[in-house]
PDB file of C-alpha atoms in Angstrom:
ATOM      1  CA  UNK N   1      98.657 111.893  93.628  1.00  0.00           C
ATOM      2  CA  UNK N   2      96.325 114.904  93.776  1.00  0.00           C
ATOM      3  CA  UNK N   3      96.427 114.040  97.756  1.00  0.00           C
ATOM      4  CA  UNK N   4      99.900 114.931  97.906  1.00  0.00           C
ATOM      5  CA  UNK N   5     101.645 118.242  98.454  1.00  0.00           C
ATOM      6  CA  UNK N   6     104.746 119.433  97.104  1.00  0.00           C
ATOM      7  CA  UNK N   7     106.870 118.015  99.808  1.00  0.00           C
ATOM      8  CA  UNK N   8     105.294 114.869  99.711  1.00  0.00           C
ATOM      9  CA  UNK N   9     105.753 114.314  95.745  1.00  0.00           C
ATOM     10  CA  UNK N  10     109.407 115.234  96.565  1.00  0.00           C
ATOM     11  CA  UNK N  11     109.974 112.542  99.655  1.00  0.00           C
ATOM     12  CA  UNK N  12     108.551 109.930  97.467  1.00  0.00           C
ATOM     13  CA  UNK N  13     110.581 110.834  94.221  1.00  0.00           C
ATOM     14  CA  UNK N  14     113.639 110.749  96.655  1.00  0.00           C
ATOM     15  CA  UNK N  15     112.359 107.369  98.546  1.00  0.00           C
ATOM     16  CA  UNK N  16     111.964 105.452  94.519  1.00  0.00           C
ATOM     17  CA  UNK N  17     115.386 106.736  93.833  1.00  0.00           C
ATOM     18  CA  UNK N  18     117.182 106.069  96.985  1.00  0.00           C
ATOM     19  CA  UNK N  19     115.889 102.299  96.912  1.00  0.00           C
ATOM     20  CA  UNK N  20     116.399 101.891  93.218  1.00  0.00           C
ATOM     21  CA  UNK N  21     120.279 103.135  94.091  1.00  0.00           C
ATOM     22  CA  UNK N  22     120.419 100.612  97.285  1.00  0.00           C
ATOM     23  CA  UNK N  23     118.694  97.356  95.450  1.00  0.00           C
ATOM     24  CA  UNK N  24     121.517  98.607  92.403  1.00  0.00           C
ATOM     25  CA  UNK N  25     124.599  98.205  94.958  1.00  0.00           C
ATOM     26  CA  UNK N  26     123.260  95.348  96.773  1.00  0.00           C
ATOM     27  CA  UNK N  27     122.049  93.348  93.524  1.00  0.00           C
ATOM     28  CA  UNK N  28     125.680  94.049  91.705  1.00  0.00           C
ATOM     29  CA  UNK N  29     127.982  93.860  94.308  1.00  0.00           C
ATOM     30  CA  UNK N  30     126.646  91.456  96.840  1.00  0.00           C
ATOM     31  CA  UNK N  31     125.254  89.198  93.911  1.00  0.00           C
ATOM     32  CA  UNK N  32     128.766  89.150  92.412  1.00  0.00           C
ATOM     33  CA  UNK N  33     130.603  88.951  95.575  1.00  0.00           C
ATOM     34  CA  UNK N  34     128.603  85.999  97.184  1.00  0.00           C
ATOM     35  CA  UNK N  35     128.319  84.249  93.633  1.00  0.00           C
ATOM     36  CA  UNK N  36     132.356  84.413  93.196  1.00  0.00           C
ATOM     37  CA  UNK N  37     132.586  81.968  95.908  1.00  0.00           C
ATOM     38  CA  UNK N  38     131.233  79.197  94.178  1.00  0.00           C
ATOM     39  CA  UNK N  39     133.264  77.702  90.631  1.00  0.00           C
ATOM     40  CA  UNK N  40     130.281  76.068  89.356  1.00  0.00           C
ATOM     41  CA  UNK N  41     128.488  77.881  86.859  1.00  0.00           C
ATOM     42  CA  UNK N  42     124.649  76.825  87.826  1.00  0.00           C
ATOM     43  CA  UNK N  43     124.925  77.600  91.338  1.00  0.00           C
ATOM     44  CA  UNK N  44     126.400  80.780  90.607  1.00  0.00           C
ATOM     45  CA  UNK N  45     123.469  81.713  88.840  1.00  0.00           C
ATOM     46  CA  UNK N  46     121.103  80.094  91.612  1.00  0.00           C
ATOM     47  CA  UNK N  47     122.874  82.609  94.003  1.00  0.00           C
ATOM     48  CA  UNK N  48     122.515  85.262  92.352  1.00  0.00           C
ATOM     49  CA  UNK N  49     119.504  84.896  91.477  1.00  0.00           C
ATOM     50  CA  UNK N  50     118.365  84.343  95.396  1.00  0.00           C
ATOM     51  CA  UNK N  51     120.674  87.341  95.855  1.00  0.00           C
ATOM     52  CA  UNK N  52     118.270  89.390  93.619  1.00  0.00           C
ATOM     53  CA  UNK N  53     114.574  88.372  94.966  1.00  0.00           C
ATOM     54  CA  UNK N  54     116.397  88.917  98.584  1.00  0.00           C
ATOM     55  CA  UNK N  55     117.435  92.157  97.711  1.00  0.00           C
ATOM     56  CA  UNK N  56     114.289  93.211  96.074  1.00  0.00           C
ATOM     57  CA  UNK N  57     111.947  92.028  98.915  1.00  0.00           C
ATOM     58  CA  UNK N  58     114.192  93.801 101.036  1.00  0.00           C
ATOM     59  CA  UNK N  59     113.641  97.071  99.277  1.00  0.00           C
ATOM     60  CA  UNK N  60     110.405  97.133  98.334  1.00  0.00           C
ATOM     61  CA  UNK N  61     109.226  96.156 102.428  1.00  0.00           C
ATOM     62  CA  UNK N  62     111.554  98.938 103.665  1.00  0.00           C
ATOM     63  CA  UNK N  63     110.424 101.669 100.885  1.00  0.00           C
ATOM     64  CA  UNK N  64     106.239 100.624 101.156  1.00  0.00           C
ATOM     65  CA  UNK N  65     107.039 101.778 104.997  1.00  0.00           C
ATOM     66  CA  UNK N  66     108.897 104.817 103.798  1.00  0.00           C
ATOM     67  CA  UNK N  67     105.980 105.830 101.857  1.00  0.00           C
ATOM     68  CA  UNK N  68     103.893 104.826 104.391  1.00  0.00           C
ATOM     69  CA  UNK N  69     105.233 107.604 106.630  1.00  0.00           C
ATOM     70  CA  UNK N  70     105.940 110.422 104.349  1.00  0.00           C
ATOM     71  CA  UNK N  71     102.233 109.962 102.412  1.00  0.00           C
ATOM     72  CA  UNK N  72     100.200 109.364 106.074  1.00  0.00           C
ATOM     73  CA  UNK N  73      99.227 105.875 104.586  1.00  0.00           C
ATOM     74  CA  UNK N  74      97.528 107.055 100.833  1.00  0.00           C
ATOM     75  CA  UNK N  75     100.269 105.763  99.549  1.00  0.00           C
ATOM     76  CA  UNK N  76     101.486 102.329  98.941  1.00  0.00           C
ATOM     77  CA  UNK N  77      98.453 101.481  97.314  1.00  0.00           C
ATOM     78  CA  UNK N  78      96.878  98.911  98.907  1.00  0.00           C
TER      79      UNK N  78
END
């Protein structure tokens, strides 16, 4: 992090929060909107649960290019 200026520190503060907010709306609302379809109880959580390492994958590619750009590749570490 000593690499980093001040602008930097503050892009990837915002980045972390912005995904964390994103993954939060897509986990709870598409998880429970997709899972309401279904009446049984197992596949519900099955869903969801698919729902959740979709989202998450999602996220984490789309923010370790977000960093990518605003750190000029020291960070994600690799």
């Amino acid at each position: 992090l000593k690499q980093l200026t001040k602008p930097q520190i503050f892009g990837v503060m915002i980045s972390y929060l912005a995904v964390i907010f994103i993954a939060l709306i897509l986990i709870y609302y598409g998880g429970n909107w997709i899972a309401g379809h279904f009446s049984n109880t197992l596949f519900k959580y099955v869903v969801f649960f698919a729902v959740v390492c979709v989202s998450l994958y999602l996220c984490i590619s789309v923010l370790n290019k977000v960093l990518d750009k605003i750190t000029n590749s020291i960070l994600p570490l690799k």
